[in-house]
């Protein structure tokens, strides 16, 4: 599949973006682990010490929300975002290729649109010093910040996937093809 | 454009988008944004980010990654193997004891993980080679594991029930309890069918040539007892009203990780990372679909599509059981192509007002919906469990596995019929333990 690969720039971009996605994946995993520990702490404080809990519910929820957004590029890189691959599975090589291009383009368009919208939302929270309406009164720009960060890297990751696909660095939908099909793709 | 025409347009484009192979979360999100812009203009976009965030900003959702982590910890340890071996040692003398062990292990593993693919992979890895070694037909060995694996989403804790509970604001504790008896019933139906078919094919004793001593039998207990204690503990905490599902799941996840590390000596950081990686991967995928489905639901509601559809069906004055039959066919067809999480999150907000208006119990319907989703897991063309089993037994042709699953699909249809005739099978336990609710 080494038909017409452009020189270094694309590879460098893909490697750089995947490195960032991996780092964010570690961060998301750490946030989920932290969420579990905080829930255990909350249970201990509430049911063993019989004391009120103030920040734990919000903190755990924010951890999980942040993990979702910043972990999303890593999951996209790992092809973990579930899709319906019946049509691509049975499609011929050309149709499968264009379906993969469409799927990547949709992911990219969605990520770009939502990154912009969530950035505006975050800026509103920052400018107006929004705080949560719970007892903790958390500054909301902090949890909201995970959205534009995660979605921006998601857009970069989607672009990397699209480039890898268009330059034949990756198979459409990561599906293996037999030699004849691969020949047709060339 | 009338709401009906808008609804048809949304339906067609959503189907096309999903079938294109685009990730479900991003496809749903993109469609939502496109239709919000088309029908409400760019000004309406200011709600998108807030709605997307609000879809995840709920403490109940915390239970999803926690239960996923429970499953990941157990799935990455040899706990499934030990569970399987323990049951085999105790039940091997029974006719068809190995099948009972397999299906029983699937049911117990389901109670630990809440995930069908994890259940299928963990028990199948030991169960399928062992059944084939002892001479069970390939289609029975693979089909029973495919079907047993589906119990993961019916027997609590079940991610499917959590998603349905969140989407319809139905009590998750009540849904979990409602899944227990149907889960046992379905396990029983699977066992009866398997025993019948192996008996009919002339397969008799397979354990005459060896025996487990009492010492071997009791040796198998200590490793699995702590995990079984966690199941009982989590269920007690949930149904005793001691803590919320998220709290029970959090403590259950931490305990499962600690037990997996201590019992199976998983001291290496790579093993911990594997648990966290698998948890992150599955949780992020599910949570992203939830956020996108909330946005999709917002789009449908703000365009009055949900209300229009519900009203149109109500105006048809259809017999409620005919309606339920149509809903089941619709869910089955969806289940053939679309993953359960996406179906529930997309359809539950639409179906919920319809089934409520028709006088059905939403908790009972949650069980029916879940069994429909189970069918999709072992039915082509998607049939996720079929491909998991194919990976475990690569020399068994996929068609043979598929034919092996068909009788279990029929068992599931039978379970749906039984639940329609005797809805108490699902509603009795939650009513007894959590008090009855007023039903229409």
mmCIF file with all atom_site columns, C-alpha atoms in Angstrom, chain A residues 25-26 28-30 32-33 35-36 39-40 42-43 46-47 56-57 60-62 64-65 67-69 71-72 74-76 78-88 90 99-100 102-103 106-107 110 113-114 117-118 121 140 143-144 147 151 154 173, chain B residues 16-27 29-30 33-34 45-46 48-50 52-53 56-59 62 65-66 69 242-244 246-247 250-251 253-254 273 276-277 279-281 283-285 287-289 291 295 336-339 381-382 387:
data_model
loop_
_atom_site.group_PDB
_atom_site.id
_atom_site.type_symbol
_atom_site.label_atom_id
_atom_site.label_alt_id
_atom_site.label_comp_id
_atom_site.label_asym_id
_atom_site.label_entity_id
_atom_site.label_seq_id
_atom_site.pdbx_PDB_ins_code
_atom_site.Cartn_x
_atom_site.Cartn_y
_atom_site.Cartn_z
_atom_site.occupancy
_atom_site.B_iso_or_equiv
_atom_site.pdbx_formal_charge
_atom_site.auth_seq_id
_atom_site.auth_comp_id
_atom_site.auth_asym_id
_atom_site.auth_atom_id
_atom_site.pdbx_PDB_model_num
ATOM 1   C CA . UNK A 1 25  ? -5.480  8.802   27.044 1.00 0.00 ? 25  UNK A CA 1
ATOM 2   C CA . UNK A 1 26  ? -3.216  8.357   30.075 1.00 0.00 ? 26  UNK A CA 1
ATOM 3   C CA . UNK A 1 28  ? -8.267  10.214  31.025 1.00 0.00 ? 28  UNK A CA 1
ATOM 4   C CA . UNK A 1 29  ? -7.411  6.846   32.574 1.00 0.00 ? 29  UNK A CA 1
ATOM 5   C CA . UNK A 1 30  ? -5.885  8.629   35.584 1.00 0.00 ? 30  UNK A CA 1
ATOM 6   C CA . UNK A 1 32  ? -11.234 7.618   35.952 1.00 0.00 ? 32  UNK A CA 1
ATOM 7   C CA . UNK A 1 33  ? -8.961  5.979   38.538 1.00 0.00 ? 33  UNK A CA 1
ATOM 8   C CA . UNK A 1 35  ? -12.885 9.150   40.331 1.00 0.00 ? 35  UNK A CA 1
ATOM 9   C CA . UNK A 1 36  ? -13.036 5.628   41.773 1.00 0.00 ? 36  UNK A CA 1
ATOM 10  C CA . UNK A 1 39  ? -16.124 7.663   45.392 1.00 0.00 ? 39  UNK A CA 1
ATOM 11  C CA . UNK A 1 40  ? -14.553 5.262   47.926 1.00 0.00 ? 40  UNK A CA 1
ATOM 12  C CA . UNK A 1 42  ? -17.045 9.629   49.836 1.00 0.00 ? 42  UNK A CA 1
ATOM 13  C CA . UNK A 1 43  ? -18.565 6.315   50.902 1.00 0.00 ? 43  UNK A CA 1
ATOM 14  C CA . UNK A 1 46  ? -20.637 9.389   54.522 1.00 0.00 ? 46  UNK A CA 1
ATOM 15  C CA . UNK A 1 47  ? -21.341 5.877   55.788 1.00 0.00 ? 47  UNK A CA 1
ATOM 16  C CA . UNK A 1 56  ? -16.874 14.530  46.256 1.00 0.00 ? 56  UNK A CA 1
ATOM 17  C CA . UNK A 1 57  ? -20.019 14.169  44.123 1.00 0.00 ? 57  UNK A CA 1
ATOM 18  C CA . UNK A 1 60  ? -16.176 12.686  40.598 1.00 0.00 ? 60  UNK A CA 1
ATOM 19  C CA . UNK A 1 61  ? -18.701 13.841  38.024 1.00 0.00 ? 61  UNK A CA 1
ATOM 20  C CA . UNK A 1 62  ? -16.283 16.450  36.669 1.00 0.00 ? 62  UNK A CA 1
ATOM 21  C CA . UNK A 1 64  ? -15.670 11.529  34.471 1.00 0.00 ? 64  UNK A CA 1
ATOM 22  C CA . UNK A 1 65  ? -16.869 14.299  32.150 1.00 0.00 ? 65  UNK A CA 1
ATOM 23  C CA . UNK A 1 67  ? -12.112 11.877  31.069 1.00 0.00 ? 67  UNK A CA 1
ATOM 24  C CA . UNK A 1 68  ? -14.774 11.481  28.372 1.00 0.00 ? 68  UNK A CA 1
ATOM 25  C CA . UNK A 1 69  ? -13.699 14.544  26.418 1.00 0.00 ? 69  UNK A CA 1
ATOM 26  C CA . UNK A 1 71  ? -9.965  10.527  26.373 1.00 0.00 ? 71  UNK A CA 1
ATOM 27  C CA . UNK A 1 72  ? -11.973 10.709  23.178 1.00 0.00 ? 72  UNK A CA 1
ATOM 28  C CA . UNK A 1 74  ? -7.193  8.300   22.307 1.00 0.00 ? 74  UNK A CA 1
ATOM 29  C CA . UNK A 1 75  ? -10.270 6.116   21.867 1.00 0.00 ? 75  UNK A CA 1
ATOM 30  C CA . UNK A 1 76  ? -10.629 7.344   18.264 1.00 0.00 ? 76  UNK A CA 1
ATOM 31  C CA . UNK A 1 78  ? -7.629  2.975   19.076 1.00 0.00 ? 78  UNK A CA 1
ATOM 32  C CA . UNK A 1 79  ? -10.767 2.668   16.881 1.00 0.00 ? 79  UNK A CA 1
ATOM 33  C CA . UNK A 1 80  ? -12.774 2.302   20.070 1.00 0.00 ? 80  UNK A CA 1
ATOM 34  C CA . UNK A 1 81  ? -15.691 4.555   19.085 1.00 0.00 ? 81  UNK A CA 1
ATOM 35  C CA . UNK A 1 82  ? -18.259 2.002   18.055 1.00 0.00 ? 82  UNK A CA 1
ATOM 36  C CA . UNK A 1 83  ? -19.704 2.145   14.545 1.00 0.00 ? 83  UNK A CA 1
ATOM 37  C CA . UNK A 1 84  ? -22.046 0.104   12.382 1.00 0.00 ? 84  UNK A CA 1
ATOM 38  C CA . UNK A 1 85  ? -19.655 -1.608  9.981  1.00 0.00 ? 85  UNK A CA 1
ATOM 39  C CA . UNK A 1 86  ? -22.077 -3.880  8.148  1.00 0.00 ? 86  UNK A CA 1
ATOM 40  C CA . UNK A 1 87  ? -22.053 -1.884  4.906  1.00 0.00 ? 87  UNK A CA 1
ATOM 41  C CA . UNK A 1 88  ? -18.256 -1.264  4.908  1.00 0.00 ? 88  UNK A CA 1
ATOM 42  C CA . UNK A 1 90  ? -19.665 -6.113  2.600  1.00 0.00 ? 90  UNK A CA 1
ATOM 43  C CA . UNK A 1 99  ? -17.294 5.349   3.148  1.00 0.00 ? 99  UNK A CA 1
ATOM 44  C CA . UNK A 1 100 ? -14.200 5.548   5.340  1.00 0.00 ? 100 UNK A CA 1
ATOM 45  C CA . UNK A 1 102 ? -16.968 10.096  4.662  1.00 0.00 ? 102 UNK A CA 1
ATOM 46  C CA . UNK A 1 103 ? -16.857 8.683   8.207  1.00 0.00 ? 103 UNK A CA 1
ATOM 47  C CA . UNK A 1 106 ? -17.992 13.607  9.501  1.00 0.00 ? 106 UNK A CA 1
ATOM 48  C CA . UNK A 1 107 ? -15.925 12.982  12.635 1.00 0.00 ? 107 UNK A CA 1
ATOM 49  C CA . UNK A 1 110 ? -18.344 17.346  14.159 1.00 0.00 ? 110 UNK A CA 1
ATOM 50  C CA . UNK A 1 113 ? -17.922 22.442  15.149 1.00 0.00 ? 113 UNK A CA 1
ATOM 51  C CA . UNK A 1 114 ? -18.209 21.233  18.729 1.00 0.00 ? 114 UNK A CA 1
ATOM 52  C CA . UNK A 1 117 ? -19.061 25.833  20.310 1.00 0.00 ? 117 UNK A CA 1
ATOM 53  C CA . UNK A 1 118 ? -17.593 24.442  23.539 1.00 0.00 ? 118 UNK A CA 1
ATOM 54  C CA . UNK A 1 121 ? -19.307 28.101  26.153 1.00 0.00 ? 121 UNK A CA 1
ATOM 55  C CA . UNK A 1 140 ? -17.068 25.964  36.151 1.00 0.00 ? 140 UNK A CA 1
ATOM 56  C CA . UNK A 1 143 ? -14.472 21.318  34.157 1.00 0.00 ? 143 UNK A CA 1
ATOM 57  C CA . UNK A 1 144 ? -15.748 23.099  31.034 1.00 0.00 ? 144 UNK A CA 1
ATOM 58  C CA . UNK A 1 147 ? -14.400 20.109  26.341 1.00 0.00 ? 147 UNK A CA 1
ATOM 59  C CA . UNK A 1 151 ? -12.476 18.189  21.090 1.00 0.00 ? 151 UNK A CA 1
ATOM 60  C CA . UNK A 1 154 ? -10.182 14.996  18.609 1.00 0.00 ? 154 UNK A CA 1
ATOM 61  C CA . UNK A 1 173 ? -11.970 1.116   8.821  1.00 0.00 ? 173 UNK A CA 1
ATOM 62  C CA . UNK B 2 16  ? -27.795 6.505   6.229  1.00 0.00 ? 16  UNK B CA 1
ATOM 63  C CA . UNK B 2 17  ? -25.309 8.105   8.608  1.00 0.00 ? 17  UNK B CA 1
ATOM 64  C CA . UNK B 2 18  ? -25.169 5.056   10.883 1.00 0.00 ? 18  UNK B CA 1
ATOM 65  C CA . UNK B 2 19  ? -24.852 2.641   7.974  1.00 0.00 ? 19  UNK B CA 1
ATOM 66  C CA . UNK B 2 20  ? -22.003 4.667   6.472  1.00 0.00 ? 20  UNK B CA 1
ATOM 67  C CA . UNK B 2 21  ? -19.739 3.380   9.231  1.00 0.00 ? 21  UNK B CA 1
ATOM 68  C CA . UNK B 2 22  ? -19.244 6.758   10.940 1.00 0.00 ? 22  UNK B CA 1
ATOM 69  C CA . UNK B 2 23  ? -18.730 6.433   14.710 1.00 0.00 ? 23  UNK B CA 1
ATOM 70  C CA . UNK B 2 24  ? -22.209 6.399   16.268 1.00 0.00 ? 24  UNK B CA 1
ATOM 71  C CA . UNK B 2 25  ? -21.471 9.224   18.724 1.00 0.00 ? 25  UNK B CA 1
ATOM 72  C CA . UNK B 2 26  ? -20.068 11.585  16.113 1.00 0.00 ? 26  UNK B CA 1
ATOM 73  C CA . UNK B 2 27  ? -22.663 10.671  13.498 1.00 0.00 ? 27  UNK B CA 1
ATOM 74  C CA . UNK B 2 29  ? -23.890 14.595  17.067 1.00 0.00 ? 29  UNK B CA 1
ATOM 75  C CA . UNK B 2 30  ? -23.316 15.792  13.503 1.00 0.00 ? 30  UNK B CA 1
ATOM 76  C CA . UNK B 2 33  ? -26.160 19.988  14.756 1.00 0.00 ? 33  UNK B CA 1
ATOM 77  C CA . UNK B 2 34  ? -27.110 19.904  11.061 1.00 0.00 ? 34  UNK B CA 1
ATOM 78  C CA . UNK B 2 45  ? -26.428 26.577  18.166 1.00 0.00 ? 45  UNK B CA 1
ATOM 79  C CA . UNK B 2 46  ? -25.701 28.278  21.484 1.00 0.00 ? 46  UNK B CA 1
ATOM 80  C CA . UNK B 2 48  ? -25.426 22.674  21.677 1.00 0.00 ? 48  UNK B CA 1
ATOM 81  C CA . UNK B 2 49  ? -22.352 22.834  23.948 1.00 0.00 ? 49  UNK B CA 1
ATOM 82  C CA . UNK B 2 50  ? -24.465 23.213  27.076 1.00 0.00 ? 50  UNK B CA 1
ATOM 83  C CA . UNK B 2 52  ? -23.770 18.111  25.216 1.00 0.00 ? 52  UNK B CA 1
ATOM 84  C CA . UNK B 2 53  ? -22.139 18.847  28.561 1.00 0.00 ? 53  UNK B CA 1
ATOM 85  C CA . UNK B 2 56  ? -22.800 13.868  31.001 1.00 0.00 ? 56  UNK B CA 1
ATOM 86  C CA . UNK B 2 57  ? -23.082 16.070  34.080 1.00 0.00 ? 57  UNK B CA 1
ATOM 87  C CA . UNK B 2 58  ? -25.011 13.515  36.133 1.00 0.00 ? 58  UNK B CA 1
ATOM 88  C CA . UNK B 2 59  ? -23.653 11.583  39.106 1.00 0.00 ? 59  UNK B CA 1
ATOM 89  C CA . UNK B 2 62  ? -20.502 7.685   37.251 1.00 0.00 ? 62  UNK B CA 1
ATOM 90  C CA . UNK B 2 65  ? -17.182 3.555   34.241 1.00 0.00 ? 65  UNK B CA 1
ATOM 91  C CA . UNK B 2 66  ? -17.205 2.015   37.715 1.00 0.00 ? 66  UNK B CA 1
ATOM 92  C CA . UNK B 2 69  ? -13.889 -1.156  35.674 1.00 0.00 ? 69  UNK B CA 1
ATOM 93  C CA . UNK B 2 242 ? -27.565 1.707   51.806 1.00 0.00 ? 242 UNK B CA 1
ATOM 94  C CA . UNK B 2 243 ? -25.938 3.613   48.947 1.00 0.00 ? 243 UNK B CA 1
ATOM 95  C CA . UNK B 2 244 ? -26.597 4.866   45.419 1.00 0.00 ? 244 UNK B CA 1
ATOM 96  C CA . UNK B 2 246 ? -22.674 4.990   41.668 1.00 0.00 ? 246 UNK B CA 1
ATOM 97  C CA . UNK B 2 247 ? -21.370 4.564   45.218 1.00 0.00 ? 247 UNK B CA 1
ATOM 98  C CA . UNK B 2 250 ? -17.288 2.684   42.878 1.00 0.00 ? 250 UNK B CA 1
ATOM 99  C CA . UNK B 2 251 ? -16.587 0.568   45.936 1.00 0.00 ? 251 UNK B CA 1
ATOM 100 C CA . UNK B 2 253 ? -14.769 -1.533  41.279 1.00 0.00 ? 253 UNK B CA 1
ATOM 101 C CA . UNK B 2 254 ? -12.075 -0.679  43.833 1.00 0.00 ? 254 UNK B CA 1
ATOM 102 C CA . UNK B 2 273 ? -2.693  -0.046  32.898 1.00 0.00 ? 273 UNK B CA 1
ATOM 103 C CA . UNK B 2 276 ? -7.477  1.325   33.230 1.00 0.00 ? 276 UNK B CA 1
ATOM 104 C CA . UNK B 2 277 ? -7.039  1.307   29.445 1.00 0.00 ? 277 UNK B CA 1
ATOM 105 C CA . UNK B 2 279 ? -12.084 0.911   31.307 1.00 0.00 ? 279 UNK B CA 1
ATOM 106 C CA . UNK B 2 280 ? -11.237 4.188   29.568 1.00 0.00 ? 280 UNK B CA 1
ATOM 107 C CA . UNK B 2 281 ? -11.839 2.796   26.124 1.00 0.00 ? 281 UNK B CA 1
ATOM 108 C CA . UNK B 2 283 ? -16.430 4.138   29.194 1.00 0.00 ? 283 UNK B CA 1
ATOM 109 C CA . UNK B 2 284 ? -15.442 6.985   26.874 1.00 0.00 ? 284 UNK B CA 1
ATOM 110 C CA . UNK B 2 285 ? -17.173 5.246   23.986 1.00 0.00 ? 285 UNK B CA 1
ATOM 111 C CA . UNK B 2 287 ? -20.357 8.245   27.555 1.00 0.00 ? 287 UNK B CA 1
ATOM 112 C CA . UNK B 2 288 ? -19.726 9.950   24.205 1.00 0.00 ? 288 UNK B CA 1
ATOM 113 C CA . UNK B 2 289 ? -22.758 8.153   22.745 1.00 0.00 ? 289 UNK B CA 1
ATOM 114 C CA . UNK B 2 291 ? -23.818 12.925  25.279 1.00 0.00 ? 291 UNK B CA 1
ATOM 115 C CA . UNK B 2 295 ? -28.191 16.224  21.905 1.00 0.00 ? 295 UNK B CA 1
ATOM 116 C CA . UNK B 2 336 ? -29.414 -6.618  13.967 1.00 0.00 ? 336 UNK B CA 1
ATOM 117 C CA . UNK B 2 337 ? -27.443 -3.563  12.858 1.00 0.00 ? 337 UNK B CA 1
ATOM 118 C CA . UNK B 2 338 ? -26.879 -1.092  15.685 1.00 0.00 ? 338 UNK B CA 1
ATOM 119 C CA . UNK B 2 339 ? -25.051 -1.573  19.019 1.00 0.00 ? 339 UNK B CA 1
ATOM 120 C CA . UNK B 2 381 ? -25.127 -9.418  10.509 1.00 0.00 ? 381 UNK B CA 1
ATOM 121 C CA . UNK B 2 382 ? -23.661 -7.644  13.570 1.00 0.00 ? 382 UNK B CA 1
ATOM 122 C CA . UNK B 2 387 ? -17.257 -12.923 16.158 1.00 0.00 ? 387 UNK B CA 1
#
